[in-house]
Amino acid sequence: MQYRTIAHTAVSAIGLGAMPLSIEHRPDETQAIATIHAALDAGVTLIDTADSYHWHADEAGHNELLIARALAGYGGDTSGVLVATKGGRGRPGDGSWTVTATPAHLKRAAEASAKRLGVDAIGLYQLHKPDPAVPWAESVGALRDLLDAGTIRAAGISNVTTAQIRQAHQILGDGLASVQNQYSPAVRDSEPELRLSAQLGLAFLPWSPLGGLSRSSLDGPSGPTSLGTAFHRVAAERGISPQQVALAWLLARSPAVIPVPGASRPASITDSARAADVTLSEEELARLEDVLPSDQRPPRVGQ
């Protein structure tokens, strides 16, 4: 496993996105915990969660509690595992998502998350999404208060623009450690946010990092492999899964990038973790850029 840095803490270059273990169509708890344990066995030391990763209205924090149980029941050393959680979103139970990022809500949510995770301080706490009803500076100010109170050790922001990153950096200074936006082979709108994160020394955690690959390729390395994209063709030539190619491509984008692919089966995260040891050639990287028109191909960041 290769390592990258979040707030001066070394973490695995590939993390685990734990959301699929708690939302709709989730696996049973035995399989869910086996998936987390498989991630740990593969060298993953970053687990991404949120208090809103649940299915039914009355089970807020389901994913955090699941992770806490999995870590407690793991036979090996988990002292180096960073659990990054988020607050500011909710799920009423009808499949929809809400946004509440008032300072009072964020402070209560962080305290509740710390209790569910069984920690004195959350290693990385991320504001899940800007609330249009709350001034951005007020929501970020709540993160500043949580840092000052020792409730969290580092702060992150998610689903944000470059302007919001700059303002959060002004408010939080070195307390701001990460940005988490959607970014994948198919969705590259956050290229400016990635560049700015790298410039400011922030980790960039792409969510839904495997977007653009066929469903069969996401089901695991045993599934059928399509030759429909350059990612699939490179995977077929190398004899590895398309998701490994996609994750290796993300890692090559910038040293700031730490993908957190979701998984609901042990085989999926075991396969994804292997991407940390895949180095794509310049020729392969050029072929993977060919999926976009030449005027839309972003330069690699921080190389």
PDB file of C-alpha atoms in Angstrom:
ATOM      1  CA  MET A   1       0.000   0.000   0.000  1.00  0.00           C
ATOM      2  CA  GLN A   2       1.194   3.488  -0.863  1.00  0.00           C
ATOM      3  CA  TYR A   3       0.476   6.427   1.445  1.00  0.00           C
ATOM      4  CA  ARG A   4      -0.553  10.047   1.130  1.00  0.00           C
ATOM      5  CA  THR A   5      -1.151  12.789   3.677  1.00  0.00           C
ATOM      6  CA  ILE A   6      -4.166  14.407   5.314  1.00  0.00           C
ATOM      7  CA  ALA A   7      -3.324  17.090   7.884  1.00  0.00           C
ATOM      8  CA  HIS A   8       0.186  15.699   8.440  1.00  0.00           C
ATOM      9  CA  THR A   9      -1.284  12.220   8.962  1.00  0.00           C
ATOM     10  CA  ALA A  10      -0.202   9.438   6.600  1.00  0.00           C
ATOM     11  CA  VAL A  11      -3.136   7.439   5.241  1.00  0.00           C
ATOM     12  CA  SER A  12      -3.487   4.795   2.568  1.00  0.00           C
ATOM     13  CA  ALA A  13      -3.601   6.193  -0.965  1.00  0.00           C
ATOM     14  CA  ILE A  14      -6.923   4.389  -1.438  1.00  0.00           C
ATOM     15  CA  GLY A  15      -9.634   4.741   1.191  1.00  0.00           C
ATOM     16  CA  LEU A  16     -12.924   2.963   1.763  1.00  0.00           C
ATOM     17  CA  GLY A  17     -16.188   4.772   1.076  1.00  0.00           C
ATOM     18  CA  ALA A  18     -18.473   3.082   3.586  1.00  0.00           C
ATOM     19  CA  MET A  19     -21.806   4.583   2.450  1.00  0.00           C
ATOM     20  CA  PRO A  20     -23.008   1.480   0.504  1.00  0.00           C
ATOM     21  CA  LEU A  21     -22.857  -0.515   3.734  1.00  0.00           C
ATOM     22  CA  SER A  22     -25.710   1.467   5.315  1.00  0.00           C
ATOM     23  CA  ILE A  23     -28.030   2.942   2.669  1.00  0.00           C
ATOM     24  CA  GLU A  24     -30.657   1.307   0.465  1.00  0.00           C
ATOM     25  CA  HIS A  25     -29.796  -2.195  -0.807  1.00  0.00           C
ATOM     26  CA  ARG A  26     -27.132  -2.511   1.886  1.00  0.00           C
ATOM     27  CA  PRO A  27     -25.681  -5.921   2.702  1.00  0.00           C
ATOM     28  CA  ASP A  28     -26.369  -7.689   5.965  1.00  0.00           C
ATOM     29  CA  GLU A  29     -24.149  -6.740   8.880  1.00  0.00           C
ATOM     30  CA  THR A  30     -21.961  -9.827   8.607  1.00  0.00           C
ATOM     31  CA  GLN A  31     -21.024  -8.949   5.040  1.00  0.00           C
ATOM     32  CA  ALA A  32     -20.686  -5.253   5.867  1.00  0.00           C
ATOM     33  CA  ILE A  33     -18.226  -5.897   8.676  1.00  0.00           C
ATOM     34  CA  ALA A  34     -16.360  -8.425   6.516  1.00  0.00           C
ATOM     35  CA  THR A  35     -15.996  -5.685   3.884  1.00  0.00           C
ATOM     36  CA  ILE A  36     -14.475  -3.272   6.408  1.00  0.00           C
ATOM     37  CA  HIS A  37     -12.157  -5.987   7.702  1.00  0.00           C
ATOM     38  CA  ALA A  38     -11.098  -6.809   4.130  1.00  0.00           C
ATOM     39  CA  ALA A  39     -10.222  -3.141   3.629  1.00  0.00           C
ATOM     40  CA  LEU A  40      -8.060  -3.197   6.753  1.00  0.00           C
ATOM     41  CA  ASP A  41      -6.428  -6.454   5.644  1.00  0.00           C
ATOM     42  CA  ALA A  42      -5.570  -4.770   2.321  1.00  0.00           C
ATOM     43  CA  GLY A  43      -3.811  -1.900   4.100  1.00  0.00           C
ATOM     44  CA  VAL A  44      -6.597   0.685   3.914  1.00  0.00           C
ATOM     45  CA  THR A  45      -6.268   3.182   6.764  1.00  0.00           C
ATOM     46  CA  LEU A  46      -8.842   5.791   5.680  1.00  0.00           C
ATOM     47  CA  ILE A  47     -12.568   5.114   6.079  1.00  0.00           C
ATOM     48  CA  ASP A  48     -15.050   7.726   4.853  1.00  0.00           C
ATOM     49  CA  THR A  49     -18.474   7.961   6.480  1.00  0.00           C
ATOM     50  CA  ALA A  50     -21.177  10.467   7.540  1.00  0.00           C
ATOM     51  CA  ASP A  51     -23.943  10.677  10.091  1.00  0.00           C
ATOM     52  CA  SER A  52     -26.431  10.724   7.190  1.00  0.00           C
ATOM     53  CA  TYR A  53     -25.293   7.404   5.742  1.00  0.00           C
ATOM     54  CA  HIS A  54     -28.362   5.418   6.715  1.00  0.00           C
ATOM     55  CA  TRP A  55     -31.578   4.162   5.160  1.00  0.00           C
ATOM     56  CA  HIS A  56     -34.493   4.684   7.521  1.00  0.00           C
ATOM     57  CA  ALA A  57     -35.389   7.935   9.261  1.00  0.00           C
ATOM     58  CA  ASP A  58     -34.806   6.613  12.770  1.00  0.00           C
ATOM     59  CA  GLU A  59     -31.270   5.278  12.267  1.00  0.00           C
ATOM     60  CA  ALA A  60     -29.048   8.344  11.914  1.00  0.00           C
ATOM     61  CA  GLY A  61     -25.422   7.383  12.424  1.00  0.00           C
ATOM     62  CA  HIS A  62     -25.960   3.789  11.256  1.00  0.00           C
ATOM     63  CA  ASN A  63     -22.724   3.797   9.257  1.00  0.00           C
ATOM     64  CA  GLU A  64     -20.660   5.337  12.057  1.00  0.00           C
ATOM     65  CA  LEU A  65     -21.894   2.721  14.542  1.00  0.00           C
ATOM     66  CA  LEU A  66     -21.180  -0.046  12.037  1.00  0.00           C
ATOM     67  CA  ILE A  67     -17.616   1.169  11.531  1.00  0.00           C
ATOM     68  CA  ALA A  68     -17.068   1.420  15.285  1.00  0.00           C
ATOM     69  CA  ARG A  69     -18.232  -2.184  15.737  1.00  0.00           C
ATOM     70  CA  ALA A  70     -16.055  -3.377  12.862  1.00  0.00           C
ATOM     71  CA  LEU A  71     -12.953  -1.680  14.232  1.00  0.00           C
ATOM     72  CA  ALA A  72     -13.604  -2.982  17.732  1.00  0.00           C
ATOM     73  CA  GLY A  73     -13.982  -6.518  16.410  1.00  0.00           C
ATOM     74  CA  TYR A  74     -10.920  -6.495  14.158  1.00  0.00           C
ATOM     75  CA  GLY A  75      -8.121  -8.730  15.280  1.00  0.00           C
ATOM     76  CA  GLY A  76      -5.288  -6.437  14.192  1.00  0.00           C
ATOM     77  CA  ASP A  77      -4.011  -2.998  15.124  1.00  0.00           C
ATOM     78  CA  THR A  78      -6.417  -0.183  14.163  1.00  0.00           C
ATOM     79  CA  SER A  79      -4.595   2.683  15.879  1.00  0.00           C
ATOM     80  CA  GLY A  80      -3.457   4.065  12.519  1.00  0.00           C
ATOM     81  CA  VAL A  81      -6.925   4.119  10.964  1.00  0.00           C
ATOM     82  CA  LEU A  82      -8.391   7.565  10.251  1.00  0.00           C
ATOM     83  CA  VAL A  83     -12.189   7.617  10.254  1.00  0.00           C
ATOM     84  CA  ALA A  84     -13.389  10.710   8.419  1.00  0.00           C
ATOM     85  CA  THR A  85     -17.010  11.575   9.024  1.00  0.00           C
ATOM     86  CA  LYS A  86     -19.303  14.362   7.864  1.00  0.00           C
ATOM     87  CA  GLY A  87     -22.204  16.412   9.177  1.00  0.00           C
ATOM     88  CA  GLY A  88     -24.745  18.790   7.719  1.00  0.00           C
ATOM     89  CA  ARG A  89     -27.004  16.464   5.747  1.00  0.00           C
ATOM     90  CA  GLY A  90     -29.984  14.356   6.746  1.00  0.00           C
ATOM     91  CA  ARG A  91     -32.164  11.566   5.377  1.00  0.00           C
ATOM     92  CA  PRO A  92     -35.905  11.653   6.163  1.00  0.00           C
ATOM     93  CA  GLY A  93     -36.294   8.005   5.148  1.00  0.00           C
ATOM     94  CA  ASP A  94     -38.023   8.552   1.812  1.00  0.00           C
ATOM     95  CA  GLY A  95     -34.819   8.396  -0.224  1.00  0.00           C
ATOM     96  CA  SER A  96     -34.259  12.150  -0.230  1.00  0.00           C
ATOM     97  CA  TRP A  97     -31.417  14.165   1.302  1.00  0.00           C
ATOM     98  CA  THR A  98     -31.699  17.381   3.305  1.00  0.00           C
ATOM     99  CA  VAL A  99     -29.121  20.049   4.147  1.00  0.00           C
ATOM    100  CA  THR A 100     -28.789  21.690   7.572  1.00  0.00           C
ATOM    101  CA  ALA A 101     -25.501  23.468   8.244  1.00  0.00           C
ATOM    102  CA  THR A 102     -26.355  25.897  11.021  1.00  0.00           C
ATOM    103  CA  PRO A 103     -23.567  26.227  13.599  1.00  0.00           C
ATOM    104  CA  ALA A 104     -25.777  24.775  16.329  1.00  0.00           C
ATOM    105  CA  HIS A 105     -26.642  21.718  14.250  1.00  0.00           C
ATOM    106  CA  LEU A 106     -23.040  21.068  13.193  1.00  0.00           C
ATOM    107  CA  LYS A 107     -21.770  21.249  16.759  1.00  0.00           C
ATOM    108  CA  ARG A 108     -24.451  18.844  18.014  1.00  0.00           C
ATOM    109  CA  ALA A 109     -23.837  16.537  15.054  1.00  0.00           C
ATOM    110  CA  ALA A 110     -20.077  16.425  15.618  1.00  0.00           C
ATOM    111  CA  GLU A 111     -20.492  15.623  19.278  1.00  0.00           C
ATOM    112  CA  ALA A 112     -22.962  12.843  18.443  1.00  0.00           C
ATOM    113  CA  SER A 113     -20.629  11.444  15.782  1.00  0.00           C
ATOM    114  CA  ALA A 114     -17.702  11.354  18.211  1.00  0.00           C
ATOM    115  CA  LYS A 115     -19.847   9.449  20.700  1.00  0.00           C
ATOM    116  CA  ARG A 116     -20.974   6.904  18.086  1.00  0.00           C
ATOM    117  CA  LEU A 117     -17.404   6.402  16.870  1.00  0.00           C
ATOM    118  CA  GLY A 118     -16.198   6.026  20.443  1.00  0.00           C
ATOM    119  CA  VAL A 119     -13.473   8.669  20.180  1.00  0.00           C
ATOM    120  CA  ASP A 120     -12.507  11.681  22.242  1.00  0.00           C
ATOM    121  CA  ALA A 121     -11.875  13.707  19.077  1.00  0.00           C
ATOM    122  CA  ILE A 122     -12.823  13.038  15.438  1.00  0.00           C
ATOM    123  CA  GLY A 123      -9.729  12.726  13.268  1.00  0.00           C
ATOM    124  CA  LEU A 124     -11.306  14.471  10.263  1.00  0.00           C
ATOM    125  CA  TYR A 125     -14.729  16.123  10.334  1.00  0.00           C
ATOM    126  CA  GLN A 126     -16.150  17.425   7.072  1.00  0.00           C
ATOM    127  CA  LEU A 127     -18.993  19.839   6.407  1.00  0.00           C
ATOM    128  CA  HIS A 128     -21.050  17.683   4.079  1.00  0.00           C
ATOM    129  CA  LYS A 129     -22.591  20.366   1.867  1.00  0.00           C
ATOM    130  CA  PRO A 130     -23.059  24.158   1.920  1.00  0.00           C
ATOM    131  CA  ASP A 131     -26.475  25.154   3.210  1.00  0.00           C
ATOM    132  CA  PRO A 132     -28.044  27.853   0.982  1.00  0.00           C
ATOM    133  CA  ALA A 133     -29.995  29.101   3.995  1.00  0.00           C
ATOM    134  CA  VAL A 134     -26.880  29.703   6.111  1.00  0.00           C
ATOM    135  CA  PRO A 135     -23.995  32.079   5.318  1.00  0.00           C
ATOM    136  CA  TRP A 136     -20.960  29.991   4.400  1.00  0.00           C
ATOM    137  CA  ALA A 137     -18.742  31.800   6.881  1.00  0.00           C
ATOM    138  CA  GLU A 138     -21.104  30.852   9.717  1.00  0.00           C
ATOM    139  CA  SER A 139     -21.064  27.151   8.833  1.00  0.00           C
ATOM    140  CA  VAL A 140     -17.271  27.155   8.502  1.00  0.00           C
ATOM    141  CA  GLY A 141     -17.038  29.112  11.726  1.00  0.00           C
ATOM    142  CA  ALA A 142     -18.678  26.164  13.473  1.00  0.00           C
ATOM    143  CA  LEU A 143     -15.780  23.992  12.284  1.00  0.00           C
ATOM    144  CA  ARG A 144     -13.396  26.560  13.761  1.00  0.00           C
ATOM    145  CA  ASP A 145     -15.222  26.307  17.082  1.00  0.00           C
ATOM    146  CA  LEU A 146     -15.097  22.503  16.983  1.00  0.00           C
ATOM    147  CA  LEU A 147     -11.350  22.631  16.351  1.00  0.00           C
ATOM    148  CA  ASP A 148     -10.829  25.069  19.196  1.00  0.00           C
ATOM    149  CA  ALA A 149     -12.919  22.917  21.529  1.00  0.00           C
ATOM    150  CA  GLY A 150     -10.929  19.792  20.656  1.00  0.00           C
ATOM    151  CA  THR A 151     -14.013  17.960  19.383  1.00  0.00           C
ATOM    152  CA  ILE A 152     -12.295  17.459  16.013  1.00  0.00           C
ATOM    153  CA  ARG A 153      -8.607  17.340  15.085  1.00  0.00           C
ATOM    154  CA  ALA A 154      -8.926  18.465  11.457  1.00  0.00           C
ATOM    155  CA  ALA A 155     -11.685  19.951   9.306  1.00  0.00           C
ATOM    156  CA  GLY A 156     -12.791  19.315   5.753  1.00  0.00           C
ATOM    157  CA  ILE A 157     -15.398  20.665   3.357  1.00  0.00           C
ATOM    158  CA  SER A 158     -17.388  18.851   0.692  1.00  0.00           C
ATOM    159  CA  ASN A 159     -19.320  19.744  -2.467  1.00  0.00           C
ATOM    160  CA  VAL A 160     -17.729  23.189  -2.650  1.00  0.00           C
ATOM    161  CA  THR A 161     -16.517  25.789  -5.131  1.00  0.00           C
ATOM    162  CA  THR A 162     -13.100  27.411  -5.344  1.00  0.00           C
ATOM    163  CA  ALA A 163     -14.483  30.566  -3.722  1.00  0.00           C
ATOM    164  CA  GLN A 164     -15.799  28.530  -0.800  1.00  0.00           C
ATOM    165  CA  ILE A 165     -12.461  26.746  -0.438  1.00  0.00           C
ATOM    166  CA  ARG A 166     -10.616  30.062  -0.302  1.00  0.00           C
ATOM    167  CA  GLN A 167     -12.988  31.501   2.299  1.00  0.00           C
ATOM    168  CA  ALA A 168     -12.814  28.345   4.422  1.00  0.00           C
ATOM    169  CA  HIS A 169      -9.016  28.452   4.242  1.00  0.00           C
ATOM    170  CA  GLN A 170      -9.030  32.038   5.474  1.00  0.00           C
ATOM    171  CA  ILE A 171     -11.220  31.084   8.434  1.00  0.00           C
ATOM    172  CA  LEU A 172      -9.638  27.756   9.347  1.00  0.00           C
ATOM    173  CA  GLY A 173      -6.012  28.177   8.298  1.00  0.00           C
ATOM    174  CA  ASP A 174      -4.032  25.021   8.988  1.00  0.00           C
ATOM    175  CA  GLY A 175      -7.168  23.494  10.500  1.00  0.00           C
ATOM    176  CA  LEU A 176      -8.551  22.941   6.997  1.00  0.00           C
ATOM    177  CA  ALA A 177      -7.219  19.598   5.769  1.00  0.00           C
ATOM    178  CA  SER A 178      -9.382  18.323   2.926  1.00  0.00           C
ATOM    179  CA  VAL A 179     -11.849  18.925   0.128  1.00  0.00           C
ATOM    180  CA  GLN A 180     -14.276  16.211  -0.958  1.00  0.00           C
ATOM    181  CA  ASN A 181     -16.006  16.764  -4.306  1.00  0.00           C
ATOM    182  CA  GLN A 182     -17.325  14.460  -6.992  1.00  0.00           C
ATOM    183  CA  TYR A 183     -14.558  13.642  -9.464  1.00  0.00           C
ATOM    184  CA  SER A 184     -14.151  10.635 -11.735  1.00  0.00           C
ATOM    185  CA  PRO A 185     -13.362   9.584 -15.306  1.00  0.00           C
ATOM    186  CA  ALA A 186     -16.849  10.752 -16.289  1.00  0.00           C
ATOM    187  CA  VAL A 187     -17.246  13.799 -14.031  1.00  0.00           C
ATOM    188  CA  ARG A 188     -14.327  16.228 -14.086  1.00  0.00           C
ATOM    189  CA  ASP A 189     -16.097  19.488 -13.264  1.00  0.00           C
ATOM    190  CA  SER A 190     -14.072  19.859 -10.049  1.00  0.00           C
ATOM    191  CA  GLU A 191     -10.736  20.236 -11.814  1.00  0.00           C
ATOM    192  CA  PRO A 192     -10.402  23.856 -10.547  1.00  0.00           C
ATOM    193  CA  GLU A 193     -11.120  22.719  -6.992  1.00  0.00           C
ATOM    194  CA  LEU A 194      -8.523  19.958  -7.326  1.00  0.00           C
ATOM    195  CA  ARG A 195      -5.905  22.427  -8.552  1.00  0.00           C
ATOM    196  CA  LEU A 196      -6.637  24.842  -5.715  1.00  0.00           C
ATOM    197  CA  SER A 197      -6.569  22.060  -3.115  1.00  0.00           C
ATOM    198  CA  ALA A 198      -3.126  20.997  -4.321  1.00  0.00           C
ATOM    199  CA  GLN A 199      -1.900  24.598  -4.216  1.00  0.00           C
ATOM    200  CA  LEU A 200      -3.119  25.014  -0.638  1.00  0.00           C
ATOM    201  CA  GLY A 201      -1.722  21.693   0.548  1.00  0.00           C
ATOM    202  CA  LEU A 202      -5.154  20.138   1.070  1.00  0.00           C
ATOM    203  CA  ALA A 203      -6.040  16.520   0.425  1.00  0.00           C
ATOM    204  CA  PHE A 204      -8.622  16.053  -2.327  1.00  0.00           C
ATOM    205  CA  LEU A 205     -10.963  13.106  -1.727  1.00  0.00           C
ATOM    206  CA  PRO A 206     -13.003  12.318  -4.857  1.00  0.00           C
ATOM    207  CA  TRP A 207     -16.398  10.859  -4.084  1.00  0.00           C
ATOM    208  CA  SER A 208     -17.976   8.473  -6.598  1.00  0.00           C
ATOM    209  CA  PRO A 209     -14.485   8.033  -8.105  1.00  0.00           C
ATOM    210  CA  LEU A 210     -15.542   5.178 -10.391  1.00  0.00           C
ATOM    211  CA  GLY A 211     -18.195   7.150 -12.243  1.00  0.00           C
ATOM    212  CA  GLY A 212     -18.168   6.442 -15.956  1.00  0.00           C
ATOM    213  CA  LEU A 213     -17.414   2.721 -15.747  1.00  0.00           C
ATOM    214  CA  SER A 214     -20.039   0.156 -16.632  1.00  0.00           C
ATOM    215  CA  ARG A 215     -22.057  -1.381 -13.830  1.00  0.00           C
ATOM    216  CA  SER A 216     -20.510  -4.775 -14.507  1.00  0.00           C
ATOM    217  CA  SER A 217     -17.045  -3.411 -13.833  1.00  0.00           C
ATOM    218  CA  LEU A 218     -18.172  -1.967 -10.509  1.00  0.00           C
ATOM    219  CA  ASP A 219     -19.544  -5.307  -9.385  1.00  0.00           C
ATOM    220  CA  GLY A 220     -16.050  -6.658  -8.887  1.00  0.00           C
ATOM    221  CA  PRO A 221     -13.130  -8.215 -10.711  1.00  0.00           C
ATOM    222  CA  SER A 222     -15.105 -11.382 -11.430  1.00  0.00           C
ATOM    223  CA  GLY A 223     -17.690  -9.530 -13.509  1.00  0.00           C
ATOM    224  CA  PRO A 224     -17.618  -9.275 -17.295  1.00  0.00           C
ATOM    225  CA  THR A 225     -15.270  -6.645 -18.692  1.00  0.00           C
ATOM    226  CA  SER A 226     -16.534  -4.267 -21.342  1.00  0.00           C
ATOM    227  CA  LEU A 227     -14.141  -2.823 -23.921  1.00  0.00           C
ATOM    228  CA  GLY A 228     -16.309   0.256 -24.262  1.00  0.00           C
ATOM    229  CA  THR A 229     -13.854   2.851 -22.905  1.00  0.00           C
ATOM    230  CA  ALA A 230     -10.121   3.447 -22.816  1.00  0.00           C
ATOM    231  CA  PHE A 231     -10.207   2.486 -19.133  1.00  0.00           C
ATOM    232  CA  HIS A 232     -11.617  -0.929 -20.010  1.00  0.00           C
ATOM    233  CA  ARG A 233      -9.135  -1.435 -22.840  1.00  0.00           C
ATOM    234  CA  VAL A 234      -6.125  -0.606 -20.664  1.00  0.00           C
ATOM    235  CA  ALA A 235      -7.520  -2.915 -17.979  1.00  0.00           C
ATOM    236  CA  ALA A 236      -7.895  -5.778 -20.455  1.00  0.00           C
ATOM    237  CA  GLU A 237      -4.325  -5.298 -21.690  1.00  0.00           C
ATOM    238  CA  ARG A 238      -2.932  -5.308 -18.158  1.00  0.00           C
ATOM    239  CA  GLY A 239      -5.138  -8.108 -16.882  1.00  0.00           C
ATOM    240  CA  ILE A 240      -6.542  -5.997 -14.055  1.00  0.00           C
ATOM    241  CA  SER A 241      -9.970  -4.556 -13.331  1.00  0.00           C
ATOM    242  CA  PRO A 242     -11.235  -1.314 -14.892  1.00  0.00           C
ATOM    243  CA  GLN A 243     -11.754   0.129 -11.420  1.00  0.00           C
ATOM    244  CA  GLN A 244      -8.062  -0.343 -10.667  1.00  0.00           C
ATOM    245  CA  VAL A 245      -7.221   1.605 -13.828  1.00  0.00           C
ATOM    246  CA  ALA A 246      -9.666   4.377 -12.919  1.00  0.00           C
ATOM    247  CA  LEU A 247      -8.282   4.691  -9.396  1.00  0.00           C
ATOM    248  CA  ALA A 248      -4.678   4.631 -10.635  1.00  0.00           C
ATOM    249  CA  TRP A 249      -5.612   7.377 -13.110  1.00  0.00           C
ATOM    250  CA  LEU A 250      -7.014   9.446 -10.241  1.00  0.00           C
ATOM    251  CA  LEU A 251      -3.835   8.952  -8.211  1.00  0.00           C
ATOM    252  CA  ALA A 252      -1.813  10.141 -11.194  1.00  0.00           C
ATOM    253  CA  ARG A 253      -3.863  13.323 -11.418  1.00  0.00           C
ATOM    254  CA  SER A 254      -2.196  14.824  -8.339  1.00  0.00           C
ATOM    255  CA  PRO A 255      -0.369  13.837  -5.143  1.00  0.00           C
ATOM    256  CA  ALA A 256      -3.275  15.520  -3.330  1.00  0.00           C
ATOM    257  CA  VAL A 257      -5.813  12.942  -4.546  1.00  0.00           C
ATOM    258  CA  ILE A 258      -6.960  10.163  -2.208  1.00  0.00           C
ATOM    259  CA  PRO A 259      -9.911   8.282  -3.756  1.00  0.00           C
ATOM    260  CA  VAL A 260     -12.515   6.697  -1.470  1.00  0.00           C
ATOM    261  CA  PRO A 261     -14.316   4.114  -3.627  1.00  0.00           C
ATOM    262  CA  GLY A 262     -17.439   2.601  -2.171  1.00  0.00           C
ATOM    263  CA  ALA A 263     -17.738  -1.123  -1.601  1.00  0.00           C
ATOM    264  CA  SER A 264     -20.302  -3.536  -0.251  1.00  0.00           C
ATOM    265  CA  ARG A 265     -18.309  -6.762  -0.720  1.00  0.00           C
ATOM    266  CA  PRO A 266     -14.851  -7.762   0.510  1.00  0.00           C
ATOM    267  CA  ALA A 267     -13.718  -8.611  -3.039  1.00  0.00           C
ATOM    268  CA  SER A 268     -14.524  -5.114  -4.295  1.00  0.00           C
ATOM    269  CA  ILE A 269     -12.427  -3.185  -1.782  1.00  0.00           C
ATOM    270  CA  THR A 270      -9.620  -5.744  -1.962  1.00  0.00           C
ATOM    271  CA  ASP A 271      -9.455  -5.173  -5.707  1.00  0.00           C
ATOM    272  CA  SER A 272      -9.689  -1.386  -5.405  1.00  0.00           C
ATOM    273  CA  ALA A 273      -6.893  -1.255  -2.823  1.00  0.00           C
ATOM    274  CA  ARG A 274      -4.518  -2.865  -5.331  1.00  0.00           C
ATOM    275  CA  ALA A 275      -4.772   0.272  -7.468  1.00  0.00           C
ATOM    276  CA  ALA A 276      -2.336   1.983  -5.094  1.00  0.00           C
ATOM    277  CA  ASP A 277       0.415  -0.185  -6.572  1.00  0.00           C
ATOM    278  CA  VAL A 278      -0.536   0.390 -10.222  1.00  0.00           C
ATOM    279  CA  THR A 279       1.640   2.898 -12.084  1.00  0.00           C
ATOM    280  CA  LEU A 280       0.251   3.910 -15.455  1.00  0.00           C
ATOM    281  CA  SER A 281       2.656   4.755 -18.250  1.00  0.00           C
ATOM    282  CA  GLU A 282       2.644   8.127 -19.999  1.00  0.00           C
ATOM    283  CA  GLU A 283       1.250   6.393 -23.081  1.00  0.00           C
ATOM    284  CA  GLU A 284      -1.580   4.863 -21.061  1.00  0.00           C
ATOM    285  CA  LEU A 285      -2.353   8.178 -19.364  1.00  0.00           C
ATOM    286  CA  ALA A 286      -2.509   9.872 -22.761  1.00  0.00           C
ATOM    287  CA  ARG A 287      -4.954   7.238 -23.996  1.00  0.00           C
ATOM    288  CA  LEU A 288      -7.134   7.743 -20.932  1.00  0.00           C
ATOM    289  CA  GLU A 289      -7.256  11.492 -21.615  1.00  0.00           C
ATOM    290  CA  ASP A 290      -8.514  10.763 -25.124  1.00  0.00           C
ATOM    291  CA  VAL A 291     -11.980  10.118 -23.719  1.00  0.00           C
ATOM    292  CA  LEU A 292     -12.388  13.917 -23.660  1.00  0.00           C
ATOM    293  CA  PRO A 293     -12.159  16.398 -26.544  1.00  0.00           C
ATOM    294  CA  SER A 294      -8.702  17.987 -26.667  1.00  0.00           C
ATOM    295  CA  ASP A 295      -9.964  21.373 -25.449  1.00  0.00           C
ATOM    296  CA  GLN A 296     -11.462  19.745 -22.327  1.00  0.00           C
ATOM    297  CA  ARG A 297      -8.474  17.676 -21.254  1.00  0.00           C
ATOM    298  CA  PRO A 298      -7.277  18.961 -17.892  1.00  0.00           C
ATOM    299  CA  PRO A 299      -3.558  19.142 -17.143  1.00  0.00           C
ATOM    300  CA  ARG A 300      -2.306  16.882 -14.402  1.00  0.00           C
ATOM    301  CA  VAL A 301      -1.953  18.754 -11.143  1.00  0.00           C
ATOM    302  CA  GLY A 302       1.153  19.068  -9.012  1.00  0.00           C
ATOM    303  CA  GLN A 303       3.396  16.987 -11.249  1.00  0.00           C
TER     304      GLN A 303
END
